[in-house]
C-alpha positions as CSV (number, residue, x, y, z in Angstrom):
1,X,0.0,0.0,0.0
2,X,1.4,3.5,-0.9
3,X,1.7,6.3,1.3
4,X,-1.4,8.6,1.8
5,X,-1.1,12.3,1.5
6,X,-2.7,15.3,3.1
7,X,-4.2,17.8,0.6
8,X,-1.1,19.9,0.6
9,X,1.4,17.1,-0.2
10,X,2.4,16.0,3.2
11,X,2.8,12.2,3.1
12,X,1.4,10.0,5.9
13,X,3.7,6.9,6.0
14,X,2.1,3.4,5.7
15,X,1.7,1.6,9.1
16,X,4.7,-0.8,9.9
17,X,4.5,-4.0,11.8
18,X,5.4,-3.6,15.3
19,X,8.2,-6.1,15.2
20,X,9.8,-4.5,12.3
21,X,9.6,-1.0,14.0
22,X,11.1,-2.6,17.2
23,X,13.8,-4.4,15.1
24,X,14.8,-1.0,13.5
25,X,15.0,0.7,16.8
26,X,17.1,-1.9,18.4
27,X,19.4,-1.9,15.4
28,X,19.8,2.0,15.4
29,X,20.5,1.9,19.2
30,X,23.0,-1.0,19.5
31,X,24.3,-1.5,15.9
32,X,24.5,1.9,14.4
33,X,27.8,1.0,12.7
34,X,26.2,-2.2,11.2
35,X,29.0,-4.6,12.1
36,X,27.3,-7.4,10.4
37,X,27.3,-5.8,7.0
38,X,30.6,-7.4,6.1
39,X,29.2,-10.9,6.5
40,X,26.4,-10.5,4.0
41,X,26.6,-12.9,0.9
42,X,29.9,-14.5,2.2
43,X,30.6,-18.2,2.4
44,X,30.6,-20.0,5.6
45,X,34.6,-20.3,5.7
46,X,34.8,-16.7,5.0
47,X,32.5,-15.8,7.8
48,X,34.6,-17.7,10.1
49,X,37.6,-15.8,9.0
50,X,35.8,-12.6,9.4
51,X,34.6,-13.4,13.0
52,X,38.2,-14.3,13.9
53,X,39.4,-11.0,12.5
54,X,36.7,-9.1,14.2
55,X,37.7,-10.4,17.8
56,X,41.4,-10.8,16.9
57,X,42.2,-7.9,14.6
58,X,46.0,-9.2,14.6
59,X,44.7,-11.9,12.2
60,X,43.8,-9.3,9.8
61,X,46.9,-7.1,9.8
62,X,49.4,-9.9,10.8
63,X,49.5,-11.5,7.3
64,X,50.2,-8.2,5.7
65,X,53.0,-7.2,8.2
66,X,56.3,-6.2,6.7
67,X,59.9,-5.8,7.6
68,X,59.5,-2.0,7.3
69,X,56.7,-2.1,9.9
70,X,58.8,-4.2,12.2
71,X,61.6,-1.7,12.2
72,X,59.3,1.2,13.1
73,X,57.4,-0.9,15.8
74,X,60.6,-2.0,17.4
75,X,61.9,1.6,17.6
76,X,58.4,2.7,19.0
77,X,58.2,-0.3,21.4
78,X,61.7,0.3,23.0
79,X,60.9,4.0,23.3
80,X,57.6,3.6,25.1
81,X,59.1,0.8,27.3
82,X,61.6,3.4,28.5
83,X,58.6,5.4,29.6
84,X,56.5,2.4,30.8
85,X,59.0,1.0,33.3
86,X,59.5,4.1,35.5
87,X,55.7,5.3,35.1
88,X,54.6,1.7,35.9
89,X,56.5,1.7,39.2
90,X,55.4,5.2,40.1
91,X,51.6,4.6,39.4
92,X,51.8,1.4,41.4
93,X,53.0,3.4,44.3
94,X,50.2,5.8,43.7
95,X,47.7,3.0,44.0
96,X,49.3,1.9,47.3
97,X,50.4,-1.3,45.7
98,X,53.8,-3.1,45.4
99,X,55.9,-1.3,42.8
100,X,56.5,-4.5,41.0
101,X,52.7,-4.6,39.9
102,X,53.3,-1.6,37.7
103,X,55.8,-3.8,35.7
104,X,53.5,-6.8,35.8
105,X,50.7,-4.6,34.5
106,X,52.9,-3.4,31.5
107,X,53.7,-7.0,30.5
108,X,50.5,-9.1,30.0
109,X,47.8,-6.5,29.2
110,X,49.9,-5.1,26.2
111,X,50.2,-8.6,24.7
112,X,46.5,-9.1,25.0
113,X,45.7,-5.7,23.5
114,X,48.0,-6.1,20.6
115,X,45.9,-9.2,19.5
116,X,42.5,-7.8,20.1
117,X,42.7,-4.0,19.9
118,X,41.9,-2.1,16.7
119,X,44.1,1.0,17.4
120,X,47.6,1.1,15.9
121,X,48.6,3.9,18.4
122,X,47.3,3.0,21.6
123,X,50.1,2.1,24.2
124,X,48.8,0.1,26.9
125,X,49.7,0.4,30.7
126,X,48.7,1.7,34.0
127,X,47.3,5.2,34.5
128,X,47.5,7.7,37.2
129,X,43.8,8.6,37.7
130,X,42.8,5.0,37.7
131,X,45.5,4.2,40.3
132,X,44.4,7.2,42.5
133,X,40.7,6.0,42.2
134,X,41.6,2.6,43.1
135,X,43.6,3.7,46.1
136,X,40.9,6.2,47.3
137,X,37.9,3.6,47.1
138,X,39.7,0.5,48.4
139,X,41.4,2.5,51.0
140,X,38.0,3.3,52.7
141,X,37.4,-0.3,53.2
142,X,40.8,-1.7,53.9
143,X,44.0,-0.1,55.2
144,X,46.8,-1.0,52.9
145,X,49.5,-0.6,55.7
146,X,47.7,-2.8,58.3
147,X,46.3,-5.5,55.9
148,X,48.4,-5.2,52.6
149,X,47.6,-8.7,51.5
150,X,43.8,-8.2,51.6
151,X,44.2,-4.8,49.9
152,X,46.3,-6.4,47.2
153,X,43.7,-9.1,46.5
154,X,41.0,-6.4,46.5
155,X,43.0,-4.7,43.8
156,X,43.0,-7.7,41.6
157,X,39.3,-8.3,42.3
158,X,38.3,-4.7,41.4
159,X,40.4,-5.1,38.2
160,X,38.6,-8.3,37.4
161,X,35.1,-6.6,37.8
162,X,36.3,-3.6,35.8
163,X,37.4,-6.0,33.0
164,X,33.9,-7.8,33.0
165,X,32.1,-4.7,33.1
166,X,34.2,-3.2,30.0
167,X,33.9,-6.4,28.1
168,X,30.2,-6.6,28.8
169,X,29.7,-3.1,27.4
170,X,31.5,-4.0,24.2
171,X,29.7,-7.4,23.8
172,X,26.1,-6.0,24.4
173,X,26.7,-2.8,22.3
174,X,26.4,-0.5,25.4
175,X,29.2,1.8,24.6
176,X,27.0,4.8,24.5
177,X,26.8,4.8,28.3
178,X,30.4,6.0,28.4
179,X,29.2,8.9,26.3
180,X,27.3,10.3,29.4
181,X,30.9,11.6,30.4
182,X,30.9,14.7,28.4
183,X,34.2,16.2,27.1
184,X,33.8,19.2,29.5
185,X,33.3,16.9,32.5
186,X,36.3,14.8,31.5
187,X,38.6,17.8,31.3
188,X,37.4,19.1,34.7
189,X,37.6,15.6,36.3
190,X,41.0,14.8,34.9
191,X,42.4,18.3,35.9
192,X,41.1,17.8,39.3
193,X,42.5,14.3,39.6
194,X,45.9,15.4,38.4
195,X,45.9,18.2,40.9
196,X,45.1,15.8,43.7
197,X,47.8,13.4,42.4
198,X,50.4,16.1,42.5
199,X,49.4,17.2,45.9
200,X,49.7,13.5,47.2
201,X,53.4,13.7,45.9
202,X,54.3,16.2,48.6
203,X,54.6,13.3,50.9
204,X,57.7,11.8,49.1
205,X,59.0,15.1,47.7
206,X,59.2,16.6,51.4
207,X,60.3,13.1,52.8
208,X,57.3,12.8,55.1
209,X,56.8,9.4,56.8
210,X,53.3,10.2,58.0
211,X,50.5,11.6,55.7
212,X,46.8,12.0,55.4
213,X,44.9,9.2,53.7
214,X,42.4,11.9,52.4
215,X,42.9,13.3,48.9
216,X,41.2,16.7,49.3
217,X,43.2,19.9,49.2
218,X,42.4,21.0,52.8
219,X,43.5,17.8,54.3
220,X,46.6,17.5,52.3
221,X,47.6,21.1,53.1
222,X,46.8,20.5,56.8
223,X,48.9,17.5,56.8
224,X,52.0,19.1,55.0
225,X,52.0,22.3,57.2
226,X,51.4,20.6,60.5
227,X,54.8,18.8,59.9
228,X,57.1,21.5,58.9
229,X,59.6,20.4,61.4
230,X,59.7,16.8,59.7
231,X,60.4,18.3,56.1
232,X,63.7,16.9,54.6
233,X,65.5,19.5,52.4
234,X,67.6,16.9,50.7
235,X,64.6,15.1,49.4
236,X,62.8,18.4,48.4
237,X,65.8,19.7,46.5
238,X,66.2,16.3,44.8
239,X,62.4,16.3,43.8
240,X,62.5,19.9,42.5
241,X,65.6,19.2,40.5
242,X,64.0,16.1,38.7
243,X,60.8,17.8,38.2
244,X,62.6,20.8,36.5
245,X,64.6,18.4,34.5
246,X,61.5,16.5,33.2
247,X,59.6,19.6,32.4
248,X,62.5,21.1,30.6
249,X,62.8,17.9,28.4
250,X,59.1,18.0,27.6
251,X,59.2,21.7,26.6
252,X,62.2,20.9,24.4
253,X,60.4,18.1,22.6
254,X,57.3,20.0,22.1
255,X,59.5,22.8,20.5
256,X,61.3,20.3,18.3
257,X,58.8,17.3,17.8
258,X,61.4,15.3,15.8
259,X,63.2,15.1,19.2
260,X,60.3,13.4,21.0
261,X,62.6,10.7,22.2
262,X,64.1,13.4,24.7
263,X,61.0,13.5,26.8
264,X,60.3,9.9,26.4
265,X,63.8,8.9,27.8
266,X,63.7,11.4,30.5
267,X,61.8,9.5,33.2
268,X,64.2,6.5,32.8
269,X,67.1,8.8,32.8
270,X,65.8,10.3,36.1
271,X,65.5,6.9,37.6
272,X,69.1,5.9,36.6
273,X,70.6,9.2,37.7
274,X,68.6,9.2,41.0
275,X,69.6,5.7,41.7
276,X,73.3,6.4,41.1
277,X,73.1,9.4,43.2
278,X,71.6,7.7,46.3
279,X,73.9,4.6,45.7
280,X,77.2,6.8,45.8
281,X,76.1,9.3,48.4
282,X,74.1,6.9,50.6
283,X,71.4,9.3,50.6
284,X,69.0,6.6,52.0
285,X,70.7,7.2,55.2
286,X,69.8,11.0,55.2
287,X,66.1,10.8,54.8
288,X,65.7,10.0,51.1
289,X,63.4,7.0,50.8
290,X,64.1,4.3,48.2
291,X,62.1,1.6,46.6
292,X,63.9,-1.3,48.1
293,X,64.0,-4.8,46.8
294,X,61.8,-5.8,43.7
295,X,61.1,-9.3,43.2
296,X,62.6,-11.0,40.0
297,X,60.5,-13.1,37.8
298,X,57.5,-12.9,35.6
299,X,54.1,-12.4,36.8
300,X,52.8,-15.0,39.3
301,X,49.2,-16.3,39.0
302,X,46.6,-14.6,41.1
303,X,43.3,-16.2,40.1
304,X,43.0,-17.8,43.5
305,X,43.5,-14.4,45.2
306,X,40.2,-12.9,44.0
307,X,37.9,-12.1,46.8
308,X,34.3,-13.1,46.2
309,X,33.1,-12.8,49.8
310,X,31.0,-10.1,51.4
311,X,31.4,-7.3,52.3
312,X,34.7,-7.0,50.3
313,X,33.1,-8.1,47.0
314,X,30.6,-5.2,47.0
315,X,33.5,-2.8,47.4
316,X,35.4,-4.4,44.7
317,X,32.4,-4.4,42.2
318,X,31.8,-0.7,42.9
319,X,35.3,0.2,42.4
320,X,35.7,-2.0,39.3
321,X,32.6,-0.4,37.6
322,X,33.9,3.3,38.4
323,X,37.5,2.6,37.5
324,X,36.3,0.7,34.5
325,X,34.3,3.5,33.0
326,X,37.2,6.0,33.6
327,X,39.5,3.7,32.0
328,X,37.4,3.2,29.0
329,X,36.6,7.0,28.6
330,X,40.3,7.6,28.6
331,X,41.4,4.7,26.4
332,X,38.9,5.1,23.7
333,X,39.2,9.0,23.6
334,X,42.9,8.6,23.2
335,X,42.6,5.8,20.5
336,X,40.1,7.9,18.5
337,X,42.3,11.0,18.7
338,X,45.2,9.3,17.0
339,X,43.2,7.3,14.6
340,X,41.8,10.7,13.4
341,X,45.3,11.8,12.9
342,X,46.2,8.8,10.7
343,X,42.9,8.7,9.1
344,X,41.7,5.3,10.0
345,X,38.5,4.1,12.1
346,X,38.6,2.2,15.4
347,X,35.5,0.3,16.6
348,X,34.5,1.5,20.1
349,X,32.7,-1.6,21.0
350,X,35.7,-3.7,19.9
351,X,38.1,-1.5,21.9
352,X,35.8,-2.2,25.0
353,X,36.1,-5.9,24.6
354,X,39.8,-5.8,24.1
355,X,40.5,-3.5,27.1
356,X,37.9,-5.5,29.2
357,X,39.6,-8.9,28.1
358,X,43.1,-7.7,29.0
359,X,42.0,-6.5,32.4
360,X,40.2,-9.8,33.1
361,X,43.4,-11.8,32.2
362,X,45.5,-9.3,33.9
363,X,43.6,-9.8,37.2
364,X,44.7,-13.5,36.9
365,X,48.2,-12.6,36.5
366,X,49.0,-10.1,39.3
367,X,48.1,-7.1,37.2
368,X,45.9,-4.1,38.2
369,X,43.9,-1.8,36.0
370,X,45.4,-0.8,32.6
371,X,44.1,1.3,29.6
372,X,45.7,3.3,27.0
373,X,47.2,6.5,28.8
374,X,47.6,9.7,26.6
375,X,51.3,10.4,27.6
376,X,52.5,6.8,26.5
377,X,50.3,6.7,23.4
378,X,51.5,10.1,22.3
379,X,55.2,8.8,22.5
380,X,54.2,5.7,20.5
381,X,52.6,7.9,17.9
382,X,55.6,10.3,17.7
383,X,58.0,7.4,17.6
384,X,56.4,6.3,14.3
385,X,54.6,3.1,15.3
386,X,52.9,1.2,12.4
387,X,50.7,-1.4,14.2
388,X,49.7,-2.6,17.7
389,X,53.0,-4.7,17.5
390,X,54.9,-1.8,19.3
391,X,53.0,-3.0,22.4
392,X,54.5,-6.6,22.0
393,X,57.9,-5.0,21.7
394,X,57.3,-3.0,24.9
395,X,56.0,-6.2,26.7
396,X,59.2,-8.0,25.7
397,X,61.4,-5.2,27.0
398,X,59.4,-5.2,30.3
399,X,59.7,-9.0,30.5
400,X,63.4,-8.8,30.2
401,X,63.4,-6.2,33.0
402,X,61.4,-8.4,35.1
403,X,63.8,-11.4,34.6
404,X,67.2,-9.6,34.9
405,X,67.1,-6.0,35.8
406,X,64.8,-5.5,38.7
407,X,67.7,-5.5,41.3
408,X,69.0,-2.3,39.7
409,X,66.0,-0.5,40.9
410,X,66.7,-1.1,44.7
411,X,68.2,2.4,45.1
412,X,65.7,4.3,43.1
413,X,64.5,7.2,45.3
414,X,60.8,7.5,45.8
415,X,61.2,11.2,45.3
416,X,62.1,10.6,41.6
417,X,59.0,8.5,41.1
418,X,57.1,11.4,42.5
419,X,58.7,13.8,40.2
420,X,57.8,11.6,37.3
421,X,54.2,11.5,38.4
422,X,54.0,15.3,38.9
423,X,55.6,16.0,35.6
424,X,53.1,13.6,33.9
425,X,50.0,15.0,35.8
426,X,50.8,18.7,35.0
427,X,50.1,17.7,31.3
428,X,46.6,16.6,32.3
429,X,45.7,19.9,33.8
430,X,44.4,21.3,30.4
431,X,43.8,24.9,31.3
432,X,43.7,25.9,27.7
433,X,40.7,23.6,27.1
434,X,38.9,25.2,30.1
435,X,39.7,28.7,28.7
436,X,38.2,27.4,25.3
437,X,35.0,26.1,26.9
438,X,34.5,29.4,28.6
439,X,34.7,31.3,25.3
440,X,32.5,28.9,23.4
441,X,30.0,27.4,26.1
442,X,29.6,28.9,29.6
443,X,27.5,25.9,30.7
444,X,30.3,23.5,29.5
445,X,32.6,25.6,31.4
446,X,30.6,25.3,34.5
447,X,30.4,21.5,34.2
448,X,34.2,21.4,33.8
449,X,34.9,23.6,36.9
450,X,32.3,21.9,38.9
451,X,33.9,18.6,38.4
452,X,37.4,20.1,39.1
453,X,36.2,21.7,42.4
454,X,34.4,18.5,43.4
455,X,37.6,16.4,43.0
456,X,40.0,18.9,44.6
457,X,37.9,20.0,47.6
458,X,35.9,16.8,48.1
459,X,37.1,13.6,46.7
460,X,37.7,11.8,43.5
461,X,34.3,10.0,43.7
462,X,32.5,13.2,44.5
463,X,34.1,14.9,41.5
464,X,33.1,11.9,39.3
465,X,29.4,11.9,40.6
466,X,29.3,15.7,39.9
467,X,30.8,15.4,36.6
468,X,28.3,12.7,35.5
469,X,25.4,14.4,37.3
470,X,25.8,17.8,35.6
471,X,26.4,16.1,32.2
472,X,23.1,14.1,32.7
473,X,21.3,17.3,33.9
474,X,22.4,19.1,30.8
475,X,21.0,16.2,28.6
476,X,17.8,16.5,30.5
477,X,17.6,20.2,30.2
478,X,18.1,19.9,26.4
479,X,15.2,17.5,26.2
480,X,12.9,19.1,28.8
481,X,13.5,22.6,27.7
482,X,13.7,22.6,23.9
483,X,14.2,25.7,22.1
484,X,11.4,27.5,20.2
485,X,11.8,30.4,17.9
486,X,9.8,33.0,16.2
487,X,10.4,32.9,12.5
488,X,10.2,35.7,10.0
489,X,10.6,36.2,6.2
490,X,14.1,37.1,4.8
491,X,13.1,40.0,2.4
492,X,13.0,38.9,-1.3
493,X,13.3,35.3,-0.6
494,X,11.0,32.5,0.4
495,X,13.1,31.6,3.4
496,X,12.0,31.9,7.1
497,X,14.5,32.2,9.8
498,X,14.8,33.0,13.5
499,X,14.2,36.7,14.0
500,X,16.7,36.8,16.8
501,X,19.5,35.5,14.5
502,X,18.3,37.4,11.6
503,X,17.3,40.9,12.6
504,X,16.1,41.7,9.0
505,X,13.6,38.9,9.1
506,X,10.1,40.5,8.9
507,X,7.1,39.3,10.8
508,X,4.1,38.3,8.7
509,X,1.0,40.3,9.6
510,X,-1.7,38.2,11.2
511,X,0.6,35.2,11.7
512,X,2.8,33.9,14.4
513,X,5.4,31.3,12.9
514,X,7.1,29.3,15.5
515,X,9.8,26.6,15.1
516,X,10.0,23.7,17.6
517,X,13.6,22.5,17.8
518,X,13.4,19.0,19.4
519,X,11.3,15.8,19.6
520,X,8.2,16.2,21.8
521,X,8.0,13.8,24.7
522,X,6.4,13.6,28.1
523,X,9.4,15.4,29.6
524,X,8.9,18.6,27.5
525,X,5.1,18.4,26.5
526,X,3.8,20.7,29.5
527,X,6.8,23.1,28.9
528,X,6.0,23.5,25.1
529,X,2.2,24.1,25.8
530,X,3.1,26.8,28.2
531,X,5.8,28.3,26.0
532,X,3.6,28.3,22.9
533,X,0.9,30.0,24.9
534,X,3.2,32.7,26.1
535,X,4.5,33.2,22.5
536,X,0.9,33.7,21.5
537,X,0.4,36.3,24.5
538,X,3.6,38.1,23.6
539,X,2.7,38.3,19.8
540,X,-0.8,39.7,20.6
541,X,0.8,42.4,23.0
542,X,3.2,43.1,20.3
543,X,0.5,43.6,17.6
544,X,-1.6,45.8,20.1
545,X,1.3,48.1,20.8
546,X,2.0,48.5,17.1
547,X,-1.5,48.8,16.0
548,X,-1.2,46.1,13.4
549,X,-3.8,43.6,12.2
550,X,-5.0,41.1,14.8
551,X,-3.4,37.7,15.0
552,X,-5.3,35.0,13.0
553,X,-2.9,32.0,12.5
554,X,-0.4,30.2,14.6
555,X,2.0,28.2,12.3
556,X,4.2,25.6,14.0
557,X,7.3,24.5,11.9
558,X,7.9,20.9,13.0
559,X,10.8,20.1,10.6
560,X,13.2,19.4,13.6
561,X,10.5,17.3,15.5
562,X,11.9,13.9,14.8
563,X,9.4,12.0,17.1
564,X,6.5,12.4,19.3
565,X,4.8,10.4,22.1
566,X,1.3,10.2,23.3
567,X,2.0,13.0,25.8
568,X,3.1,15.1,22.8
569,X,-0.1,14.5,21.1
570,X,-2.1,15.4,24.1
571,X,-0.2,18.6,24.2
572,X,-1.2,19.5,20.5
573,X,-4.9,18.7,21.4
574,X,-4.6,21.2,24.4
575,X,-2.8,23.8,22.3
576,X,-5.6,23.4,19.6
577,X,-8.2,24.2,22.2
578,X,-6.3,27.1,23.5
579,X,-5.9,28.5,20.0
580,X,-9.5,27.9,19.1
581,X,-10.8,29.7,22.3
582,X,-8.9,32.8,21.1
583,X,-10.5,32.6,17.7
584,X,-7.2,31.5,16.0
585,X,-6.4,28.7,13.5
586,X,-3.4,26.2,14.3
587,X,-1.4,25.3,11.2
588,X,1.4,22.6,11.1
589,X,4.4,22.6,8.8
590,X,6.5,19.5,7.6
591,X,5.9,17.0,10.5
592,X,8.3,14.0,10.1
593,X,7.3,10.5,9.2
594,X,7.1,9.3,12.8
595,X,5.1,12.4,13.8
596,X,2.6,12.2,10.9
597,X,2.1,8.5,11.6
598,X,1.2,9.0,15.1
599,X,-1.0,12.1,14.6
600,X,-2.8,10.2,12.0
601,X,-3.5,7.2,14.1
602,X,-4.6,9.6,16.9
603,X,-6.9,11.2,14.4
604,X,-5.5,14.6,15.4
605,X,-5.0,15.4,11.7
606,X,-8.9,15.1,11.2
607,X,-9.4,17.2,14.3
608,X,-7.2,20.0,13.0
609,X,-8.3,19.6,9.4
610,X,-5.7,17.9,7.0
611,X,-5.8,21.0,4.9
612,X,-4.0,22.9,7.7
613,X,-0.8,20.7,7.3
614,X,1.7,22.0,4.8
615,X,5.0,21.0,3.4
616,X,6.8,24.2,3.8
617,X,6.4,27.4,5.7
618,X,6.3,29.4,2.5
619,X,3.3,27.3,1.4
620,X,1.5,27.7,4.7
621,X,2.1,31.5,4.7
622,X,0.8,31.8,1.2
623,X,-2.3,29.7,2.1
624,X,-3.0,31.7,5.2
625,X,-2.5,34.9,3.3
626,X,-5.0,33.9,0.7
627,X,-7.6,33.1,3.4
628,X,-6.9,36.5,5.1
629,X,-7.6,38.3,2.0
630,X,-10.5,36.1,0.8
631,X,-12.5,35.4,3.9
632,X,-13.6,37.2,7.1
633,X,-10.8,37.8,9.8
634,X,-11.7,34.8,11.9
635,X,-11.2,31.6,9.8
636,X,-13.1,29.4,12.4
637,X,-16.3,31.0,11.1
638,X,-15.7,29.3,7.6
639,X,-14.1,26.2,8.4
640,X,-15.7,23.1,10.1
641,X,-12.5,21.3,10.8
642,X,-11.4,19.8,7.5
643,X,-11.0,16.3,6.4
644,X,-10.4,14.3,3.4
645,X,-14.0,15.4,2.1
646,X,-13.6,19.2,2.9
647,X,-11.2,19.9,0.1
């Protein structure tokens, strides 16, 4: 059956079976990228190969791998390994975990990601914000000093649940959940978390043995300045020197991008110099704290260490979900950024499966949360990596370190690790992005600064809740308070535009033309009814003040109304009654297919009169002008309501 049409050419779509509509809606929600398209019209054997390539992209690019790619990936892998080793040790300390776990987490997860990840540039490893979140949330349940073994096992368990959650989002195509963390909220949250991480490093930089377990600014400042007599000048001088060195190398590399390796090698250089300095001066005897012994050997199994008993399991699940979301948001954002630079596409859901799987397997092999940190991925990108094989090279370098080189880190001063963390975190405080938000969108800036303040003055969890809550609130405001505009005619054209945006747009005598700029649902139906009524009041007041002809027609441009629910239809019925009581005629312009279908089923088109539905604003204005000049001022005296037989 073909489409029906209103007298003025606006089509009414034919009815669709419910299951077909449901199938279409589900496909658009969960499969917008149509991942099954490549399987169409393929032989069974080919489908098996494509399935394998989907879940293991290494099977796709591996057969095409060349010696030229290997050379580039080896250079990139060795470069990021020089950054991953000191960063891994530093971030493990930040998470209140044994330093060796930072190396474990830079060995197994990169191997898994190299096989399953779709990004060529993402360099996998531990991250500062995830480490801080884990320390903050687990530390409320278990004291890592009094019960280090339980704390360690909870870290593995939280990593396991983070991986399960991440992989589930990918498998069930629920990646859009991560999108509720807006760019503005991430900028604020990351900046706040980086500030908190830097403040936490004052413990090692000042050589303090006692320090607050709270992460907020006031608690840290109170802890620092209440122990001024315990400050160690040797440690402070050493820390400031290494921070200065790391920042200078970063600045130098930014000025000359070809010398990216200078800043990439700086953390490892700092570790070597710091260790030699402590070894030859015996600075550990003068208040400079060192790492101490690191266990040699590869990752031991930890699958039996996972904690699945109450009340600790609840803490592990909550921690895992939160750190899992943050890790996904960072990893996918970083991957997409570099994919854009190299003009290739990464599959967000596939990335979630890869990151989730590597964390699940990592939790079985003494690793904690890993994702794709920006600093490491930027070095990987600048080093000229060609494929994810650079992660394999990095993992091999870390493996050799675990097998043979861990005793060399015995004299590494903790203050050097703190300097590495501080220099990395300063890059996450993106004040330029905050200034940009202020210039472009003040509400986005409010989201950003609220998340920042929540983290710095409250806690990481409070900041995260504020970031998500304000982002969701903004979405709700967009839905619940859609914009409506008065349209006017651009002189000498048939175009009708917002009179506020185009001051030269002219009001049409006797008509109020409104544009509704959003779908109409139960959340905004009452607001739109009240707003349309107020527009009518304001237009009548304007007409009275200017002495023009009285208002006769209310024209609603519905081009931007993609959908409507039953509350929206009820709203139109109420607006129709309000308009009729004032002796006016309601006119609809260009309702979309879904809107037309539902208005037709609800018989609202028959109530308003199908002759009052037009394809364009220009046609509606022309018809209303004709009526104004042909009939009496009140069109309701002439029209009975319309219908198919009225024309």
